Coordinates of C-alpha atoms in Angstrom, one line a residue:
M1 CA -29.3 -6.4 -89.6
I2 CA -29.8 -5.6 -85.9
S3 CA -33.0 -6.7 -84.1
S4 CA -35.1 -4.2 -82.1
K5 CA -34.4 -6.2 -79.0
A6 CA -30.6 -5.9 -79.5
L7 CA -31.0 -2.2 -80.3
I8 CA -32.9 -1.5 -77.1
D9 CA -30.4 -3.6 -75.0
Q10 CA -27.4 -1.8 -76.5
T11 CA -28.7 1.8 -76.5
G12 CA -31.1 1.8 -73.6
L13 CA -33.8 3.3 -75.7
S14 CA -37.3 2.7 -74.6
R15 CA -39.7 1.2 -77.2
A16 CA -41.8 4.4 -77.0
T17 CA -38.7 6.4 -78.0
L18 CA -37.8 3.9 -80.8
N19 CA -41.4 4.2 -82.2
N20 CA -41.2 7.9 -82.0
Y21 CA -37.9 7.9 -84.0
I22 CA -39.6 5.8 -86.7
Q23 CA -42.6 8.1 -86.9
L24 CA -40.4 11.1 -87.3
G25 CA -38.5 9.4 -90.1
I26 CA -35.2 9.3 -88.2
L27 CA -35.2 5.5 -88.4
P28 CA -36.7 3.4 -91.1
K29 CA -39.5 1.0 -90.4
P30 CA -38.1 -2.3 -89.3
V31 CA -38.2 -5.4 -91.4
V32 CA -40.4 -7.9 -89.5
Q33 CA -39.4 -11.5 -89.5
S34 CA -40.9 -14.5 -87.8
F35 CA -39.0 -17.1 -85.8
A36 CA -39.8 -20.4 -84.2
A37 CA -40.1 -20.4 -80.4
D38 CA -36.7 -22.3 -80.2
S39 CA -34.9 -20.1 -82.6
G40 CA -32.6 -18.6 -80.0
E41 CA -34.1 -15.2 -80.2
G42 CA -35.4 -15.3 -76.6
G43 CA -38.5 -17.2 -77.6
A44 CA -40.0 -14.3 -79.5
R45 CA -42.2 -15.3 -82.5
V46 CA -41.9 -11.9 -84.3
L47 CA -38.9 -9.5 -84.3
G48 CA -38.2 -6.2 -86.1
F49 CA -34.8 -5.7 -87.8
F50 CA -33.0 -2.4 -88.6
P51 CA -30.0 -1.8 -90.9
E52 CA -26.5 -2.4 -89.5
D53 CA -25.8 1.4 -89.4
T54 CA -28.7 2.2 -87.1
L55 CA -26.4 2.4 -84.1
E56 CA -24.3 5.0 -85.9
R57 CA -27.4 6.9 -86.9
L58 CA -28.5 7.1 -83.3
Q59 CA -25.1 8.4 -82.4
A60 CA -25.7 11.1 -85.0
V61 CA -29.0 11.9 -83.4
Q62 CA -27.2 12.4 -80.1
A63 CA -24.6 14.6 -81.6
L64 CA -27.2 16.8 -83.3
K65 CA -29.1 17.1 -80.1
G66 CA -25.9 18.2 -78.5
Q67 CA -25.8 21.1 -81.0
G68 CA -29.1 22.2 -79.8
L69 CA -31.3 21.0 -82.6
S70 CA -34.9 19.9 -81.8
M71 CA -36.1 16.5 -82.8
S72 CA -38.1 17.9 -85.8
Q73 CA -34.9 19.7 -87.0
I74 CA -32.9 16.5 -86.6
A75 CA -35.4 14.5 -88.6
E76 CA -35.3 17.1 -91.3
R77 CA -31.5 17.2 -91.4
L78 CA -31.2 13.4 -91.6
Q79 CA -33.9 13.2 -94.3
Q80 CA -32.2 15.9 -96.4
T81 CA -28.7 14.7 -96.3
D82 CA -26.4 12.0 -95.0
A83 CA -25.7 13.7 -91.7
L84 CA -23.5 10.9 -90.4
L85 CA -20.4 12.4 -92.1
E86 CA -21.1 15.7 -90.4
V87 CA -21.1 14.3 -86.9
T88 CA -18.6 11.4 -87.0
E89 CA -16.0 13.4 -85.2
S90 CA -18.4 14.7 -82.6
V91 CA -20.1 11.6 -81.4
S92 CA -17.7 11.3 -78.5
K93 CA -18.8 14.7 -77.1
N94 CA -21.5 15.2 -74.6
H95 CA -25.1 14.8 -75.6
S96 CA -28.3 14.8 -73.7
R97 CA -31.7 13.4 -74.6
Q98 CA -34.8 13.0 -72.6
R99 CA -36.3 9.6 -72.3
T100 CA -39.4 8.7 -70.3
A101 CA -40.4 9.1 -66.7
I102 CA -40.6 5.7 -65.3
K103 CA -42.1 4.4 -62.1
S104 CA -40.0 2.4 -59.7
E105 CA -41.0 -1.2 -60.2
K106 CA -40.1 -2.8 -56.9
L107 CA -40.5 -1.6 -53.4
N108 CA -39.3 -3.7 -50.5
N109 CA -38.6 -3.4 -46.8
E110 CA -34.8 -3.7 -47.0
P111 CA -32.8 -0.8 -45.4
A112 CA -31.8 2.0 -47.8
D113 CA -28.1 1.4 -47.0
R114 CA -28.2 -2.3 -47.4
K115 CA -25.0 -3.9 -48.8
P116 CA -25.7 -7.0 -50.8
T117 CA -23.2 -9.9 -50.5
S118 CA -20.9 -10.5 -53.4
D119 CA -22.6 -13.8 -54.3
E120 CA -25.8 -12.0 -55.1
G121 CA -24.2 -10.5 -58.2
R122 CA -25.5 -7.0 -57.4
I123 CA -23.8 -3.7 -57.0
N124 CA -23.2 -2.4 -53.5
L125 CA -26.4 -0.5 -52.9
S126 CA -25.8 2.2 -50.3
L127 CA -25.7 5.9 -50.8
E128 CA -22.1 6.2 -49.7
H129 CA -20.9 3.2 -51.7
L130 CA -22.8 3.7 -54.9
P131 CA -19.9 3.1 -57.4
H132 CA -21.0 6.0 -59.6
P133 CA -21.7 9.7 -59.0
A134 CA -24.7 10.5 -56.7
Y135 CA -25.6 13.8 -55.2
M136 CA -28.5 15.8 -53.7
L137 CA -29.6 19.3 -54.8
N138 CA -32.1 21.6 -53.1
Y139 CA -34.5 23.6 -55.3
N140 CA -32.0 26.4 -55.5
L141 CA -29.7 24.0 -57.4
E142 CA -27.3 24.0 -54.4
L143 CA -25.4 20.9 -53.5
T144 CA -26.5 19.4 -50.1
W145 CA -24.9 16.0 -50.3
L146 CA -22.5 14.0 -52.6
N147 CA -20.7 10.7 -52.6
E148 CA -17.0 10.2 -53.2
A149 CA -17.6 9.2 -56.8
A150 CA -19.3 12.5 -57.5
R151 CA -16.6 14.5 -55.8
K152 CA -13.8 12.8 -57.8
E153 CA -15.5 12.4 -61.2
L154 CA -17.5 15.6 -61.5
F155 CA -16.6 18.3 -59.1
G156 CA -12.9 17.7 -58.2
F157 CA -12.8 19.7 -55.0
D158 CA -11.4 18.4 -51.8
A159 CA -14.4 19.6 -49.8
P160 CA -17.5 21.5 -50.9
P161 CA -17.6 25.2 -50.1
A162 CA -19.0 26.2 -46.7
R163 CA -21.6 28.8 -47.9
S164 CA -24.8 27.7 -49.5
N165 CA -24.6 30.3 -52.3
E166 CA -21.2 28.9 -53.3
R167 CA -22.6 25.4 -53.8
N168 CA -24.7 26.3 -56.9
L169 CA -24.3 23.3 -59.2
L170 CA -24.1 25.5 -62.3
E171 CA -21.0 27.3 -60.8
L172 CA -19.4 24.2 -59.3
I173 CA -19.3 22.3 -62.6
S174 CA -17.6 25.2 -64.4
R175 CA -14.8 25.6 -61.9
P176 CA -11.3 24.7 -63.1
E177 CA -11.0 21.8 -60.7
S178 CA -14.0 20.1 -62.1
R179 CA -13.4 17.0 -64.2
L180 CA -15.6 18.2 -67.1
T181 CA -14.8 19.6 -70.5
L182 CA -16.6 22.7 -71.7
N183 CA -19.0 20.6 -73.8
E184 CA -19.6 18.3 -70.8
Q185 CA -20.4 21.3 -68.6
R186 CA -23.0 22.7 -71.0
S187 CA -24.5 19.2 -71.5
L188 CA -24.7 18.7 -67.7
T189 CA -26.2 22.2 -67.2
T190 CA -28.9 21.5 -69.8
L191 CA -29.6 18.1 -68.1
H192 CA -30.1 19.7 -64.6
L193 CA -32.2 22.5 -66.0
Q194 CA -34.5 19.9 -67.5
L195 CA -34.6 18.0 -64.2
A196 CA -35.4 21.1 -62.2
S197 CA -38.1 22.3 -64.7
S198 CA -40.7 19.9 -63.4
R199 CA -40.5 21.6 -60.0
I200 CA -39.4 25.2 -60.7
S201 CA -41.1 27.7 -62.8
Y202 CA -39.4 29.2 -65.9
E203 CA -39.2 32.6 -64.1
A204 CA -37.6 31.2 -61.0
L205 CA -35.2 29.0 -63.0
H206 CA -34.3 32.0 -65.2
H207 CA -33.4 33.9 -62.1
L208 CA -31.2 31.1 -60.8
V209 CA -29.4 30.7 -64.1
E210 CA -28.9 34.4 -64.5
A211 CA -27.4 34.7 -61.0
A212 CA -25.0 31.8 -61.7
D213 CA -23.9 32.7 -65.3
I214 CA -25.8 34.8 -67.7
D215 CA -24.1 33.1 -70.6
L216 CA -26.0 29.9 -69.7
L217 CA -29.4 31.5 -70.4
P218 CA -29.6 30.2 -74.0
L219 CA -29.5 26.7 -72.7
L220 CA -32.6 27.4 -70.6
E221 CA -34.6 28.1 -73.8
E222 CA -34.1 24.5 -74.9
V223 CA -35.7 23.2 -71.8
L224 CA -39.2 21.7 -72.2
F225 CA -41.3 22.7 -69.2
Q226 CA -43.9 20.2 -68.1
E227 CA -46.4 19.7 -65.4
K228 CA -45.1 18.8 -62.0
S229 CA -44.2 15.1 -61.9
N230 CA -45.6 12.6 -59.5
D231 CA -43.6 12.2 -56.3
N232 CA -43.4 8.5 -56.7
T233 CA -41.8 8.8 -60.2
I234 CA -38.1 8.2 -61.0
F235 CA -37.1 10.4 -63.9
E236 CA -34.6 8.8 -66.3
T237 CA -32.6 10.6 -68.9
E238 CA -29.2 10.1 -70.7
Y239 CA -26.2 12.0 -71.7
F240 CA -22.6 11.4 -72.8
R241 CA -19.4 12.2 -71.1
K242 CA -16.0 10.7 -70.6
D243 CA -15.7 8.0 -67.9
K244 CA -12.8 7.5 -65.4
A245 CA -10.7 5.9 -68.1
G246 CA -11.2 8.9 -70.5
E247 CA -13.5 7.0 -72.8
S248 CA -16.7 8.5 -74.2
C249 CA -19.5 6.8 -72.3
A250 CA -23.3 7.0 -72.4
Y251 CA -24.6 7.6 -68.8
R252 CA -28.1 7.1 -67.5
V253 CA -29.1 9.7 -65.1
Y254 CA -31.8 9.0 -62.5
A255 CA -33.6 11.8 -60.6
V256 CA -35.7 11.2 -57.6
Y257 CA -37.8 14.1 -56.3
F258 CA -38.3 14.8 -52.6
R259 CA -39.6 17.8 -50.7
E260 CA -36.0 18.5 -49.6
G261 CA -34.6 18.4 -53.2
I262 CA -33.6 16.2 -56.0
L263 CA -31.4 13.1 -55.7
V264 CA -29.4 12.6 -58.9
V265 CA -27.5 9.3 -59.7
H266 CA -25.3 8.7 -62.7
E267 CA -24.8 5.2 -64.0
P268 CA -23.0 4.1 -67.2
S269 CA -25.5 2.5 -69.6
R270 CA -23.3 -0.6 -69.9
D271 CA -23.5 -1.2 -66.1
R272 CA -27.2 -0.9 -65.8
V273 CA -28.5 -2.9 -62.8
D274 CA -32.2 -3.1 -62.2
D275 CA -31.6 -3.2 -58.4
L276 CA -30.7 0.5 -58.6
L277 CA -34.3 1.3 -59.5
S278 CA -35.6 -0.8 -56.6
F279 CA -33.1 0.9 -54.3
L280 CA -34.1 4.4 -55.4
G281 CA -37.8 3.4 -55.1
R282 CA -37.4 3.0 -51.3
R283 CA -38.2 6.7 -50.8
D284 CA -38.5 6.8 -47.0
Q285 CA -35.3 5.0 -46.4
V286 CA -33.4 6.9 -49.1
I287 CA -34.4 10.4 -47.9
R288 CA -33.7 9.4 -44.3
S289 CA -30.3 8.3 -45.2
L290 CA -29.7 11.4 -47.2
L291 CA -30.7 13.6 -44.3
N292 CA -28.4 11.7 -42.1
K293 CA -25.5 12.5 -44.4
R294 CA -26.5 16.1 -45.2
L295 CA -23.5 18.4 -45.3
P296 CA -23.4 21.2 -42.7
V297 CA -23.8 24.5 -44.6
L298 CA -23.6 28.2 -43.8
T299 CA -26.9 29.5 -45.1
P300 CA -29.2 32.5 -44.9
L301 CA -32.4 31.7 -43.1
A302 CA -35.3 33.0 -41.1
V303 CA -36.1 31.5 -37.7
L304 CA -39.6 31.4 -36.3
V305 CA -40.1 30.4 -32.6
A306 CA -43.7 29.9 -31.4
D307 CA -44.4 29.2 -27.7
L308 CA -47.7 28.5 -26.0
Q309 CA -48.4 31.2 -23.4
H310 CA -49.1 30.0 -19.8
S311 CA -48.5 26.4 -20.8
M312 CA -47.8 25.4 -17.2
R313 CA -51.1 26.8 -16.0
I314 CA -53.0 25.2 -18.9
C315 CA -51.3 21.9 -18.1
S316 CA -52.5 22.1 -14.5
E317 CA -56.0 22.9 -15.5
L318 CA -56.5 20.0 -17.9
P319 CA -56.5 16.2 -17.3
P320 CA -53.3 14.7 -18.8
D321 CA -55.1 13.1 -21.7
E322 CA -56.8 16.3 -22.7
Y323 CA -53.6 18.3 -22.3
F324 CA -51.7 16.0 -24.7
A325 CA -54.7 16.0 -27.0
L326 CA -54.5 19.9 -27.1
I327 CA -50.8 19.9 -27.8
N328 CA -51.0 17.3 -30.5
Q329 CA -53.9 19.3 -32.1
I330 CA -51.7 22.4 -32.1
W331 CA -48.8 20.6 -33.7
A332 CA -51.0 18.8 -36.2
T333 CA -52.5 22.2 -37.2
M334 CA -49.1 23.7 -37.6
S335 CA -47.8 21.1 -40.0
P336 CA -49.8 21.9 -43.1
I337 CA -49.2 25.6 -42.5
L338 CA -45.5 24.9 -42.3
R339 CA -45.5 23.0 -45.6
K340 CA -47.5 25.7 -47.3
Y341 CA -44.8 28.3 -46.6
T342 CA -41.9 25.9 -47.2
G343 CA -40.8 25.8 -43.6
T344 CA -38.6 23.1 -42.0
H345 CA -39.2 21.8 -38.5
G346 CA -36.4 22.5 -36.2
K347 CA -37.3 21.0 -32.9
H348 CA -40.1 21.0 -30.3
V349 CA -39.1 23.1 -27.3
G350 CA -41.5 22.2 -24.5
D351 CA -44.9 23.3 -25.8
G352 CA -43.5 25.4 -28.6
V353 CA -41.8 24.8 -31.9
V354 CA -38.9 26.2 -34.0
Y355 CA -39.3 26.6 -37.8
Y356 CA -36.6 27.4 -40.3
F357 CA -37.1 29.1 -43.6
F358 CA -34.5 28.9 -46.3
P359 CA -34.0 30.7 -49.6
Q360 CA -36.5 29.4 -52.2
P361 CA -36.5 29.8 -56.0
E362 CA -40.3 30.6 -56.1
S363 CA -40.8 32.9 -53.1
N364 CA -39.1 35.1 -50.5
Y365 CA -38.2 33.0 -47.5
L366 CA -38.4 36.0 -45.2
F367 CA -41.9 36.9 -46.2
N368 CA -42.8 33.2 -46.0
A369 CA -41.9 33.3 -42.3
V370 CA -44.1 36.4 -41.8
L371 CA -47.0 34.8 -43.6
C372 CA -46.6 31.5 -41.7
A373 CA -46.6 33.3 -38.4
N374 CA -49.8 35.2 -39.2
E375 CA -51.6 32.0 -40.3
L376 CA -50.4 30.3 -37.1
R377 CA -51.9 33.1 -35.1
I378 CA -55.3 32.8 -37.0
A379 CA -55.3 29.0 -36.6
M380 CA -54.6 29.3 -32.8
R381 CA -57.6 31.6 -32.4
K382 CA -59.8 29.0 -33.9
I383 CA -58.4 26.3 -31.6
S384 CA -58.8 28.5 -28.6
A385 CA -62.5 29.2 -29.5
E386 CA -63.0 25.4 -29.9
W387 CA -61.6 24.6 -26.5
Q388 CA -63.4 27.4 -24.8
A389 CA -66.7 26.0 -26.1
R390 CA -65.6 22.4 -25.2
K391 CA -64.5 23.1 -21.7
S392 CA -66.7 26.1 -20.9
W393 CA -63.7 27.9 -19.6
F394 CA -62.3 31.4 -20.1
T395 CA -58.7 30.5 -20.8
E396 CA -57.5 31.9 -24.1
L397 CA -54.9 29.8 -26.0
Q398 CA -52.2 32.1 -27.5
L399 CA -49.0 31.5 -29.4
N400 CA -46.3 34.0 -28.8
I401 CA -44.1 34.3 -31.9
G402 CA -40.7 35.7 -32.5
I403 CA -39.1 35.9 -36.0
H404 CA -35.5 36.8 -36.8
E405 CA -33.1 36.4 -39.8
G406 CA -29.4 35.8 -40.2
Q407 CA -26.8 33.5 -41.6
E408 CA -25.9 30.4 -39.6
W409 CA -24.7 26.8 -39.8
L410 CA -27.4 24.3 -40.6
G411 CA -26.9 20.6 -39.8
T412 CA -28.8 17.6 -38.5
F413 CA -28.8 15.7 -35.2
Q414 CA -29.9 12.1 -35.4
S415 CA -30.7 9.2 -33.2
A416 CA -31.8 5.7 -34.0
N417 CA -35.2 6.7 -35.1
H418 CA -35.3 10.5 -35.3
I419 CA -33.7 13.2 -37.4
E420 CA -33.8 16.8 -36.3
F421 CA -32.6 19.9 -38.2
S422 CA -30.7 22.3 -36.1
V423 CA -29.1 25.7 -36.5
L424 CA -26.0 26.7 -34.7
G425 CA -25.6 30.4 -34.0
N426 CA -27.2 33.5 -32.4
T427 CA -30.1 33.9 -34.8
I428 CA -32.1 31.1 -33.2
N429 CA -31.3 32.3 -29.7
Q430 CA -32.5 35.8 -30.4
A431 CA -35.6 34.5 -32.1
S432 CA -36.3 32.4 -29.0
R433 CA -35.8 35.3 -26.7
L434 CA -38.1 37.5 -28.9
S435 CA -40.8 34.8 -28.5
D436 CA -40.3 35.1 -24.7
F437 CA -40.8 38.9 -25.1
A438 CA -44.0 38.6 -27.2
R439 CA -47.2 38.4 -25.1
H440 CA -50.9 37.7 -25.6
G441 CA -50.5 35.9 -28.9
S442 CA -48.5 38.7 -30.6
I443 CA -45.9 38.4 -33.4
W444 CA -42.6 40.3 -33.1
A445 CA -40.0 40.5 -35.8
T446 CA -36.6 42.1 -35.9
K447 CA -35.9 45.3 -37.9
N448 CA -33.3 43.4 -40.0
L449 CA -35.9 41.0 -41.2
I450 CA -38.6 43.5 -42.0
A451 CA -36.1 45.8 -43.7
R452 CA -35.1 43.0 -46.1
L453 CA -38.6 42.5 -47.4
T454 CA -39.4 44.1 -50.7
P455 CA -41.4 47.3 -50.7
E456 CA -44.4 45.5 -52.0
E457 CA -44.2 42.8 -49.3
R458 CA -43.8 45.5 -46.5
S459 CA -46.8 47.3 -47.9
K460 CA -48.9 44.2 -47.0
I461 CA -47.8 44.2 -43.4
E462 CA -49.1 46.5 -40.6
F463 CA -46.1 46.7 -38.2
G464 CA -44.9 49.2 -35.6
V465 CA -44.6 49.8 -31.8
S466 CA -47.0 51.0 -29.2
R467 CA -45.9 54.1 -27.4
K468 CA -47.1 55.8 -24.2
S469 CA -47.6 59.5 -24.2
H470 CA -47.0 61.8 -21.3
E471 CA -50.6 61.5 -20.4
D472 CA -50.2 57.7 -20.3
E473 CA -52.2 57.3 -23.5
V474 CA -51.0 54.2 -25.4
R475 CA -50.8 54.7 -29.2
F476 CA -49.6 52.3 -31.9
I477 CA -47.1 54.1 -34.1
P478 CA -47.1 52.3 -37.5
S479 CA -43.9 51.6 -39.5
T480 CA -41.6 52.2 -36.6
Y481 CA -39.1 50.1 -34.6
A482 CA -37.8 50.2 -31.0
Q483 CA -35.1 48.6 -29.0
I484 CA -36.3 46.0 -26.4
D485 CA -34.8 48.0 -23.5
S486 CA -36.9 51.0 -24.5
I487 CA -40.1 49.0 -24.3
I488 CA -39.7 47.2 -21.0
N489 CA -37.6 47.7 -17.9
L490 CA -34.9 45.2 -18.2
S491 CA -33.6 45.9 -14.6
L492 CA -36.6 43.9 -13.3
D493 CA -35.6 40.3 -12.4
K494 CA -38.5 38.8 -14.4
Y495 CA -36.9 40.2 -17.6
E496 CA -33.4 38.9 -16.8
K497 CA -33.3 36.5 -19.8
L498 CA -34.3 39.3 -22.2
R499 CA -31.3 41.4 -21.4
E500 CA -29.2 39.7 -24.0
I501 CA -31.5 41.2 -26.7
G502 CA -31.9 44.5 -25.0
Q503 CA -30.3 46.4 -28.0
L504 CA -32.3 44.5 -30.6
A505 CA -34.5 46.7 -32.8
V506 CA -37.9 45.1 -33.2
A507 CA -41.5 45.8 -34.3
E508 CA -44.9 44.1 -33.6
I509 CA -46.6 42.7 -36.7
R510 CA -50.3 43.5 -36.2
Q511 CA -51.8 42.3 -39.5
V512 CA -50.7 40.8 -42.8
G513 CA -52.6 41.2 -46.0
A514 CA -54.6 38.2 -47.2
S515 CA -53.0 38.2 -50.7
R516 CA -49.8 36.2 -51.4
L517 CA -47.1 37.1 -53.9
Y518 CA -46.6 33.7 -55.4

C-alpha cells in the first residue's frame, strides 16, 4: 500500500487532482488508517492508503491523455478493461496534463538574479543560470528570450533566427535540430497552446497555428479555453519528455504571464525546489531582468511619433512647476491609451514620445497605431480646453503626429534603473520627420501604412490631401496621397530637415470611425 502523502510527493499531484481522480473512478477510494502522533508518518493522525499499483495506473492515465483522450474517456476506458497492458510500452512517451493554477506563496525583496550560496542548499536562482530550460514568448508565440539550457535541451540551434516570424515556437520545436521526438513535439505544442489559451482567443490562436503548421490544428481542439487568469498567478502543468541523460522524465512547467508575454520554465519533478516559485513570484524583478536580456529581433512594426507643437513658447509662458505639471499630465493621459492599443513606449524625445506597435494575435497592429493616434488627438483637445480655462489664455495645445511602418531591429537600452525599447533603422527617423511635417495637431501617415490596412479598416478612416486650385481655393481630396515635396517648398531653409522624406508618399488622417474591430 502507498499513502496519499507518498503518492503526492512522488507524482506531484495536487490533493484536488487526486480527489478528482477518485470521483471519476480512475483511482479507488483510499483505505483510511489511524496512527499515533509518533508513528513516523509525519505526525499525521489519519492517512489514506492506495494499492501498490496506483503509480502504474497514474502512468496509464498520462499515456491515455497523450493519445488525446478526455478525462471522462480515460475513466471509462479504465473502468471497462485493464488498460495498463495497453499502455505499458508507451508510458515513457510524452504526456501532458493540466494541474491547478497556483498563487506564488512567497514574495521578498531579493534581486531577481540573486545567486544563493552553496551552503543554503538551494538552486542557483537567476534567469541566466536556471539549470533547466527557461524562455520567454510573446503573444504571437515568438521566442524573445531563452537560457542556455533551453537552447541545448529543446531547440538545438546555435543562435535563434533573426526575424521575428522565424521564431515561432511551433516551428522551432519541429526543426530537425531540435532535441525533441515527434511525440515530444506534439506534447509540447499542446502544452503551449493550453498556456496561451488564457490570453489569446480561439480565433486568434487558430490563425497562429494555421500559419505555423496546419497539421497541428487537431491539437488545438483539445485545448480547454478558460477565462483570463489573474496576473499574479503562476500556472503549473506537467508533461513527460526525455531528460539530458535520455531517460523519460516528468517535468513541471511553470508559466508566468506578463504584459510582454509568457515566461515558461521547465523543471524535472524530482528536482522540485520551492524557492523557484518564490523566485518567479518576484514579478517586477523578473520582468526587468527578462527585458534586460531580450534578444534583438528583426520585426515588422508601426512607429508613432507625437510632438507638442510650440513647446518652447509654452515653456516660456508658464512657470516651471506648471509647465512640468502640464507635460506630466500629457504623458499620464497617453499611458492608458497606449496600453489600450497594445503600444510599447519607445522613448521620450523632449516634449514628445515615440510608441512602437508590434504584430498582435488579436488585432492589426497597423490599425492600432491609427486608432491610438486618433484617441491621443481627442485627449489632447480636452487637455487644451482644461488649460485654457485654467490659465484664461488663448494658447491651444496640439500634438503633431506622424505614423510609419516598416521592418526594423528592436532591442533595449538599459541603465542602472531604466530600460528603454529602441528601434534601429529608417522607419523611426521617417516617422519623426513626418511628425515635424504635421502641424496644428494633425495626424499624417505614410501611404505604405494605410495601404496595408484591410479594406474594412480603411473604410473607417477619412484620409487624403488638401490641394490648392488655380483660383487658390483649398480643397481636401479624400483617399489620395502626395509626396512631401509636392505639398511644401523644400528649398526653403526652414524645411531643411524634411528634405530627407521629400519623396515619401503620405496622407492626412482627418477622422477615424468610433467603432473598433476587436
